[in-house]
Amino acid sequence: MADHRNANGQQQSAKGGGGGGNSYEINIDNFSKRLKTMYSHWREHKSDLWGGSAALAIGTPPASEDLRYLKSSALNIWLLGFEFPETIMVFLSKQIHLLCSQRKASLLEAVKKPAKDAMGVDVVMHIKAKNDDGANQMDAILRSIVSGDKLVLGYLAKEVPEGNLLVTWAEKLKNSNLQLIDVTNGLSDLFAVKDSGELINVKKAAFLTASVMKNFVVPKLEKIIDEEKKVAHSSLMDDTEKAILEPARVKVKLKAENIDICYPPIFQSGGQFDLKPSASSNDETLYYESSSVIICAIGSRYNSYCSNVARTFLIDADGMQSKAYEVLLKAHEAAIGALKSGNKVSAVYQAALSVVERNAPELVGYLTKSAGTGIGLEFRESGLSLNAKNDRVLKPGMVFNISLGFQNLQTKNSNPKSQNFSLLLADTVIVGGNGQEIVTSLSSKAVKDVAYSFNEDDEEEEQPKRKPEANVTDAFFKTSLRSDHGEINREELRRQHQAELARQKNEETARRLAGEGNGTGDNRSAARPSTDLIAYKNVNDLPPPRGELMIQIDQKNEAILLPIYGSMVPFHVSTVKTVNNQSDTNRNSYVRIIFNVPGTPFSPYDPNTLKHQGSIFVKEVSFRSKDSRHINEVVAQIKTLRRLVATRESERAERATLVSQEKLIIAGNKVRPIRLSDLWIRPAFAGRGRKLPGDLEAHVNGFRFSNSRRMEERVDIMYGNIKHAFFQPAENEMITLLHFHLHNHIMVGTKKTKDVQFYVEVMEVVQTLGGGKRSAYDPDEIEEEQRERERKNKINMDFQAFVNRVNDLWGQPQLKGLDLEFDQPLRELGFHGVPYKATAFIVPTSSCLVELIETPFLVITLGEIEIVNLERVGFGQKNFDMAIVFKDFKRDVFRIDSIPTTSLDSIKEWLDTTDIKYYESRLNLNWRPILKTIVEDPQKFIEDGGWEFLNMEASDSESDNSEESDKGYMPSDMEAESESDDEDPDSESLVESEDEEDDSEEYSEEEKGKTWEELEREASNADRERGDESDSEEERRRQKMKSFGKSRPAPGSRGSLPKRTKLR
């Protein structure tokens, strides 16, 4: 019976007839194409690779449970799609003879017609009985061979005959008059270049292999080391093999029946290393003490096509180990880079050797003698060894296992398990027409991903070893109670680490400030001059008068025409600051217009006024009318026109500051883009129409989000503009999302943003009518919850598959330099806080601190943080604040307020593990003048101890100066006023609602202009007003605060917590 291992796609296929219930199908298209390839190759290279053979005899041995790679089996799978055990195939120029059992013959009947059509050869069946040795049928085949003129027969000399059939066949050949020649080289060259179907199988196998390494092996090792478990290498081997054979465990959607292992997974540590592919995992316990090395190698097969990956993990590596790994990594990359079509095979090894000779000549003698082998249906394809002597030429479609290592290195460590070590790296690489493709790049080999550091003192590591094994009660108290000794040690370790970070941070800050020179840490950019706003170029453009002198609104020219001294005087609407109307008891309506003029308190700065410094400006005008309806219309039209002009100018200003992006290169028709459908986008497109979902596609150099029904709703995000990419699956949230934080702003509709998010709601927000409680055991309720769970899991898996494919795309050589990879929030490290105006759950990632659910979004790059100051930390406090100071002192400090004190220890531990220096203080600090002082005189800052002025323990002795330190904390609205300009512009729409504008106008009118009561009082009591100079300073201040209080509520009316702004 045909073996289950196959390598065919599902194109045209045929079943053997007469076999009865046979489920095996031969892919006729593949058979015809590959039979042509085989005969063409045989004829073209008959003398040099096929030994001048006139016939080829290939015998397949009986099936075996052992892992083995045979050319005969490879030919079966390559040509027919299945392995046919105990079958002899003899290829002649005009005939193909097949000797097999009746069941196999019924399946092979399907190839007779395709063979005749493709190459004009006849397929002759020789059927042997079950217990027959096939001698008679062999004689008939040999007579067909001998009848020809040439008597050279090609066979596989290196394969030892197995089974009664092949032993009898070998004796027949030996006793015949045929000249036997080995054709192993011919078949090796035939299999070397893979077609598209074979490459797909290799890529699927490689994806599975890399996924097992990344999603199973690495987390497994980290858990063992973290929990200090004792696990044998052989146990790890068994668990990893199960993960390969069950791809769903690593979230890979491949059929398990098409998957097998290339070899038992290899785990080595503890000073005993063997870099040969024939190595095995012993029963020794995994060794992960200081200066130890762990080597992991795994290989999987999909449809019989092999892939391989090997990684070395360094535990508290010393200097020699780190250097050796870095050199090996460079050599491995150089070897992969030399895999170019047209190069000689020997150039690959020579490229790796040159790197070692240049960077570490003392390690040349320890380098492996080859850089790997060809890989495909066989794990090691003969003739494609990547050594210094192989002169074969690389061709597109070849696949290689690039395996490079250092064998038997030694450190100065006295422990034999750490003294002897080896290093190994391996990847599966496809040679392309214009380069190469690393199909196992999903598994990272970067130093930051394979080197682990556990900063614990030797004494602490030895103490647990001397303790006797604890019983269950001891274990309970260890987990439930805080060990004073252990707590002190951990706190002391953290304090020591923070002291070292403080020293490094002060040195780094001194170097940076010395390089930047003096500056102003004000973060206030100069106002961008606006263009001159001209309503009418000359008098002739004015609209003709309408008879009566009335206020007119010219929508086309964006002007207001006011009747002044019998003439219509135009004003551009942008010069208007506020406009309002009021009626009195005599049915008179008044309209009051206040203009933007230089020197007005709280007014925006207009650089155009510098051109007319000696001019006289109109500050405000008032008109009276009996027609209240006309006055109301005028005021409404002015407000509407002002809003439209302000929106247009804002959009124009926003677009003027955008950085030009490269053009998106659409994926070709032959390559379908990676797509995720039915997504919503934030920020959303403006407009009153119903919002529609769209599709996100990954193209050659960027993403495109588009909606087929609204082509104008399209956003392009270039890969080169992505600073951080996040994937957050839904767990306790209502949405699953992808979030991109960009280097430069882009426009999403009319909004300028650096953060673009795509999401799907995993649950429908519904409200039950009637409001009655449903039973927890209600079948409908249980079924509905089950549907919601299934929907959430499906959405999360779809997003995960999209992320995995995009990560593979980003791992390709042309995009590898961007160093992009989707990051995932670490929920277990999250904490609640108020980054803007509302409480949110903030979570760290490997490189950022993010909050991606509530808007405005929060994305802070950890690498840009200078220090973190934890403020309002003290006994009795339920909350504290976090002030994040950036390395760019021109950036305002970012605050996260109202963090529960219960999160203090976990935040300090997280900051310490990420090498971020933190301080604690009992008060909030006013950071803007602090940073300005540092930038203006960096030398004095360093001489005074750098950031140590924030050290709460050191500053306790200076408590006498507490009055001076209290000046930094201003829990009043005055602080909010000074910082209101620093609100995130992305948090609000460019177009505000009319109600919001009306409120702001009323607010600004009372604060910036005079009220009607004040004008009346000024007219009737002019003499008394002029006598204000006799009032005391205190009286004037009291009157001013009284007037100020009319338009602004008291601080206490806002609740127990004062409103905080984003930056300080």
mmCIF file of C-alpha atoms in Angstrom, residues 407-624:
data_model
loop_
_atom_site.group_PDB
_atom_site.id
_atom_site.type_symbol
_atom_site.label_atom_id
_atom_site.label_comp_id
_atom_site.label_asym_id
_atom_site.label_seq_id
_atom_site.Cartn_x
_atom_site.Cartn_y
_atom_site.Cartn_z
ATOM 1 C CA GLN A 407 32.364 23.706 18.770
ATOM 2 C CA ASN A 408 34.075 23.018 22.138
ATOM 3 C CA LEU A 409 34.871 26.545 23.323
ATOM 4 C CA GLN A 410 36.031 27.083 26.906
ATOM 5 C CA THR A 411 35.662 29.881 29.440
ATOM 6 C CA LYS A 412 37.696 30.631 32.561
ATOM 7 C CA ASN A 413 34.866 29.334 34.732
ATOM 8 C CA SER A 414 35.934 26.507 37.030
ATOM 9 C CA ASN A 415 32.537 24.787 36.837
ATOM 10 C CA PRO A 416 32.829 22.120 34.088
ATOM 11 C CA LYS A 417 29.154 22.542 33.185
ATOM 12 C CA SER A 418 29.813 26.206 32.379
ATOM 13 C CA GLN A 419 33.438 25.922 31.296
ATOM 14 C CA ASN A 420 32.774 23.955 28.096
ATOM 15 C CA PHE A 421 30.254 25.419 25.688
ATOM 16 C CA SER A 422 29.264 25.443 22.027
ATOM 17 C CA LEU A 423 27.122 27.768 19.924
ATOM 18 C CA LEU A 424 24.803 26.900 17.034
ATOM 19 C CA LEU A 425 22.522 28.857 14.699
ATOM 20 C CA ALA A 426 20.448 27.414 11.869
ATOM 21 C CA ASP A 427 17.791 28.786 9.508
ATOM 22 C CA THR A 428 15.973 27.541 6.416
ATOM 23 C CA VAL A 429 16.635 29.841 3.457
ATOM 24 C CA ILE A 430 15.288 29.858 -0.114
ATOM 25 C CA VAL A 431 17.460 31.180 -2.944
ATOM 26 C CA GLY A 432 15.498 33.628 -5.089
ATOM 27 C CA GLY A 433 16.141 35.391 -8.353
ATOM 28 C CA ASN A 434 17.074 38.670 -6.653
ATOM 29 C CA GLY A 435 18.214 37.554 -3.239
ATOM 30 C CA GLN A 436 17.151 35.113 -0.569
ATOM 31 C CA GLU A 437 14.196 34.496 1.748
ATOM 32 C CA ILE A 438 14.668 33.369 5.353
ATOM 33 C CA VAL A 439 11.527 31.335 5.907
ATOM 34 C CA THR A 440 12.253 30.676 9.604
ATOM 35 C CA SER A 441 12.798 34.352 10.509
ATOM 36 C CA LEU A 442 9.754 34.264 12.799
ATOM 37 C CA SER A 443 12.083 32.852 15.442
ATOM 38 C CA SER A 444 14.437 35.661 16.446
ATOM 39 C CA LYS A 445 18.161 35.092 16.936
ATOM 40 C CA ALA A 446 18.987 38.675 17.942
ATOM 41 C CA VAL A 447 21.139 39.030 21.047
ATOM 42 C CA LYS A 448 18.371 40.823 22.943
ATOM 43 C CA ASP A 449 16.041 37.856 22.394
ATOM 44 C CA VAL A 450 18.402 34.984 23.273
ATOM 45 C CA ALA A 451 20.562 36.445 26.067
ATOM 46 C CA TYR A 452 19.044 36.282 29.552
ATOM 47 C CA SER A 453 20.437 38.083 32.586
ATOM 48 C CA PHE A 454 19.533 37.346 36.204
ATOM 49 C CA ASN A 455 21.196 39.983 38.388
ATOM 50 C CA GLU A 456 21.374 38.108 41.628
ATOM 51 C CA ASP A 457 24.377 37.849 43.910
ATOM 52 C CA ASP A 458 26.138 34.512 44.218
ATOM 53 C CA GLU A 459 25.298 34.328 47.906
ATOM 54 C CA GLU A 460 21.588 34.542 47.200
ATOM 55 C CA GLU A 461 21.856 31.844 44.585
ATOM 56 C CA GLU A 462 23.685 29.480 46.917
ATOM 57 C CA GLN A 463 21.455 29.981 49.946
ATOM 58 C CA PRO A 464 18.426 28.112 48.566
ATOM 59 C CA LYS A 465 20.665 25.158 47.714
ATOM 60 C CA ARG A 466 21.706 24.727 51.369
ATOM 61 C CA LYS A 467 18.121 24.755 52.606
ATOM 62 C CA PRO A 468 16.425 21.388 53.085
ATOM 63 C CA GLU A 469 13.455 20.611 50.936
ATOM 64 C CA ALA A 470 10.440 22.417 52.335
ATOM 65 C CA ASN A 471 7.219 20.643 53.160
ATOM 66 C CA VAL A 472 3.743 21.690 52.116
ATOM 67 C CA THR A 473 3.210 23.914 55.176
ATOM 68 C CA ASP A 474 6.461 25.760 54.585
ATOM 69 C CA ALA A 475 5.522 26.296 50.961
ATOM 70 C CA PHE A 476 2.182 27.752 52.014
ATOM 71 C CA PHE A 477 3.788 30.276 54.350
ATOM 72 C CA LYS A 478 6.360 31.170 51.684
ATOM 73 C CA THR A 479 3.645 32.130 49.256
ATOM 74 C CA SER A 480 1.213 33.644 51.738
ATOM 75 C CA LEU A 481 3.485 35.607 54.070
ATOM 76 C CA ARG A 482 6.211 38.138 53.313
ATOM 77 C CA SER A 483 9.587 36.839 54.348
ATOM 78 C CA ASP A 484 11.408 39.694 56.035
ATOM 79 C CA HIS A 485 14.774 38.376 54.976
ATOM 80 C CA GLY A 486 13.720 37.912 51.371
ATOM 81 C CA GLU A 487 11.940 41.272 51.252
ATOM 82 C CA ILE A 488 14.969 43.095 52.578
ATOM 83 C CA ASN A 489 17.180 41.377 50.058
ATOM 84 C CA ARG A 490 14.923 42.226 47.165
ATOM 85 C CA GLU A 491 14.536 45.838 48.257
ATOM 86 C CA GLU A 492 18.256 46.110 48.836
ATOM 87 C CA LEU A 493 18.975 44.700 45.394
ATOM 88 C CA ARG A 494 16.602 47.174 43.833
ATOM 89 C CA ARG A 495 18.163 50.047 45.778
ATOM 90 C CA GLN A 496 21.641 49.030 44.653
ATOM 91 C CA HIS A 497 20.515 48.740 41.051
ATOM 92 C CA GLN A 498 18.813 52.139 41.215
ATOM 93 C CA ALA A 499 21.988 53.691 42.642
ATOM 94 C CA GLU A 500 23.967 52.318 39.704
ATOM 95 C CA LEU A 501 21.294 53.581 37.300
ATOM 96 C CA ALA A 502 21.497 57.034 38.914
ATOM 97 C CA ARG A 503 25.235 57.165 38.296
ATOM 98 C CA GLN A 504 24.840 56.033 34.681
ATOM 99 C CA LYS A 505 21.921 58.410 34.097
ATOM 100 C CA ASN A 506 23.841 61.440 35.417
ATOM 101 C CA GLU A 507 26.821 60.610 33.186
ATOM 102 C CA GLU A 508 24.570 60.091 30.176
ATOM 103 C CA THR A 509 22.683 63.343 30.830
ATOM 104 C CA ALA A 510 25.948 65.277 31.203
ATOM 105 C CA ARG A 511 27.221 63.958 27.854
ATOM 106 C CA ARG A 512 23.949 64.726 26.108
ATOM 107 C CA LEU A 513 23.635 68.247 27.484
ATOM 108 C CA ALA A 514 27.263 68.985 26.636
ATOM 109 C CA GLY A 515 26.593 67.940 23.060
ATOM 110 C CA GLU A 516 23.345 69.877 22.657
ATOM 111 C CA GLY A 517 24.495 73.202 24.169
ATOM 112 C CA ASN A 518 22.191 75.713 25.731
ATOM 113 C CA GLY A 519 18.591 76.089 24.785
ATOM 114 C CA THR A 520 15.268 77.030 26.162
ATOM 115 C CA GLY A 521 13.323 74.169 27.621
ATOM 116 C CA ASP A 522 10.093 75.992 27.000
ATOM 117 C CA ASN A 523 8.666 73.828 24.257
ATOM 118 C CA ARG A 524 6.841 76.807 22.852
ATOM 119 C CA SER A 525 7.364 76.972 19.153
ATOM 120 C CA ALA A 526 7.290 80.274 17.374
ATOM 121 C CA ALA A 527 3.991 81.165 15.837
ATOM 122 C CA ARG A 528 3.774 80.327 12.199
ATOM 123 C CA PRO A 529 3.040 83.458 10.203
ATOM 124 C CA SER A 530 -0.317 83.224 8.534
ATOM 125 C CA THR A 531 -0.980 84.535 5.072
ATOM 126 C CA ASP A 532 -2.508 87.981 4.687
ATOM 127 C CA LEU A 533 -6.267 87.595 4.765
ATOM 128 C CA ILE A 534 -7.718 90.030 2.242
ATOM 129 C CA ALA A 535 -11.458 90.251 1.716
ATOM 130 C CA TYR A 536 -11.426 92.743 -1.200
ATOM 131 C CA LYS A 537 -8.427 93.759 -3.291
ATOM 132 C CA ASN A 538 -9.932 97.150 -4.198
ATOM 133 C CA VAL A 539 -13.015 99.282 -3.605
ATOM 134 C CA ASN A 540 -14.669 98.188 -6.853
ATOM 135 C CA ASP A 541 -14.993 94.647 -5.508
ATOM 136 C CA LEU A 542 -17.297 95.747 -2.695
ATOM 137 C CA PRO A 543 -20.913 94.603 -3.128
ATOM 138 C CA PRO A 544 -23.365 97.382 -4.017
ATOM 139 C CA PRO A 545 -25.291 98.929 -1.066
ATOM 140 C CA ARG A 546 -28.779 97.594 -0.400
ATOM 141 C CA GLY A 547 -30.409 100.938 0.387
ATOM 142 C CA GLU A 548 -30.486 101.123 4.151
ATOM 143 C CA LEU A 549 -27.207 100.981 6.001
ATOM 144 C CA MET A 550 -27.370 97.600 7.680
ATOM 145 C CA ILE A 551 -24.800 94.998 8.744
ATOM 146 C CA GLN A 552 -24.156 92.673 5.799
ATOM 147 C CA ILE A 553 -22.419 89.281 5.612
ATOM 148 C CA ASP A 554 -20.545 88.468 2.381
ATOM 149 C CA GLN A 555 -20.185 84.663 2.495
ATOM 150 C CA LYS A 556 -18.251 84.480 -0.781
ATOM 151 C CA ASN A 557 -15.481 86.882 0.262
ATOM 152 C CA GLU A 558 -15.667 85.916 3.960
ATOM 153 C CA ALA A 559 -16.250 89.498 5.017
ATOM 154 C CA ILE A 560 -18.489 91.501 7.370
ATOM 155 C CA LEU A 561 -19.586 94.941 6.128
ATOM 156 C CA LEU A 562 -20.325 97.359 8.969
ATOM 157 C CA PRO A 563 -22.017 100.779 8.490
ATOM 158 C CA ILE A 564 -19.604 103.348 9.960
ATOM 159 C CA TYR A 565 -20.158 107.073 9.360
ATOM 160 C CA GLY A 566 -22.388 106.437 6.380
ATOM 161 C CA SER A 567 -20.058 103.995 4.593
ATOM 162 C CA MET A 568 -19.923 100.224 4.444
ATOM 163 C CA VAL A 569 -16.533 99.235 5.953
ATOM 164 C CA PRO A 570 -15.399 95.634 5.305
ATOM 165 C CA PHE A 571 -13.699 93.457 7.921
ATOM 166 C CA HIS A 572 -12.409 89.957 7.243
ATOM 167 C CA VAL A 573 -14.257 87.529 9.464
ATOM 168 C CA SER A 574 -10.980 86.185 10.898
ATOM 169 C CA THR A 575 -10.377 89.565 12.578
ATOM 170 C CA VAL A 576 -13.497 89.049 14.713
ATOM 171 C CA LYS A 577 -12.805 87.718 18.167
ATOM 172 C CA THR A 578 -16.303 87.481 19.656
ATOM 173 C CA VAL A 579 -19.768 88.565 18.660
ATOM 174 C CA ASN A 580 -22.962 88.548 20.705
ATOM 175 C CA ASN A 581 -26.298 90.284 21.016
ATOM 176 C CA GLN A 582 -28.540 91.495 23.845
ATOM 177 C CA SER A 583 -31.944 93.171 24.197
ATOM 178 C CA ASP A 584 -33.111 95.815 26.679
ATOM 179 C CA THR A 585 -36.490 96.657 28.126
ATOM 180 C CA ASN A 586 -37.271 99.138 25.317
ATOM 181 C CA ARG A 587 -37.176 96.356 22.698
ATOM 182 C CA ASN A 588 -33.875 97.587 21.388
ATOM 183 C CA SER A 589 -31.405 94.927 20.250
ATOM 184 C CA TYR A 590 -27.681 95.467 20.528
ATOM 185 C CA VAL A 591 -24.924 93.614 18.708
ATOM 186 C CA ARG A 592 -21.387 93.882 20.037
ATOM 187 C CA ILE A 593 -18.339 92.812 17.969
ATOM 188 C CA ILE A 594 -14.906 92.530 19.600
ATOM 189 C CA PHE A 595 -11.869 92.312 17.287
ATOM 190 C CA ASN A 596 -8.454 90.700 17.619
ATOM 191 C CA VAL A 597 -6.042 93.549 18.324
ATOM 192 C CA PRO A 598 -2.476 93.661 19.643
ATOM 193 C CA GLY A 599 -2.111 93.834 23.403
ATOM 194 C CA THR A 600 -5.491 92.295 24.244
ATOM 195 C CA PRO A 601 -5.111 89.955 27.258
ATOM 196 C CA PHE A 602 -5.476 86.239 26.440
ATOM 197 C CA SER A 603 -5.801 86.955 22.715
ATOM 198 C CA PRO A 604 -3.890 84.761 20.237
ATOM 199 C CA TYR A 605 -0.708 86.261 18.898
ATOM 200 C CA ASP A 606 -0.989 87.455 15.274
ATOM 201 C CA PRO A 607 2.397 88.113 13.597
ATOM 202 C CA ASN A 608 0.670 90.254 10.946
ATOM 203 C CA THR A 609 0.253 93.045 13.511
ATOM 204 C CA LEU A 610 4.030 93.552 13.434
ATOM 205 C CA LYS A 611 3.636 95.002 9.939
ATOM 206 C CA HIS A 612 1.406 97.812 11.233
ATOM 207 C CA GLN A 613 2.857 98.617 14.638
ATOM 208 C CA GLY A 614 2.113 102.356 14.361
ATOM 209 C CA SER A 615 -1.505 101.885 13.278
ATOM 210 C CA ILE A 616 -4.639 102.420 15.315
ATOM 211 C CA PHE A 617 -6.851 99.344 15.660
ATOM 212 C CA VAL A 618 -10.587 99.108 16.201
ATOM 213 C CA LYS A 619 -11.078 97.135 19.416
ATOM 214 C CA GLU A 620 -14.859 96.787 19.420
ATOM 215 C CA VAL A 621 -18.015 98.184 17.829
ATOM 216 C CA SER A 622 -21.621 98.142 18.997
ATOM 217 C CA PHE A 623 -24.809 98.666 17.016
ATOM 218 C CA ARG A 624 -28.400 99.216 18.040
#
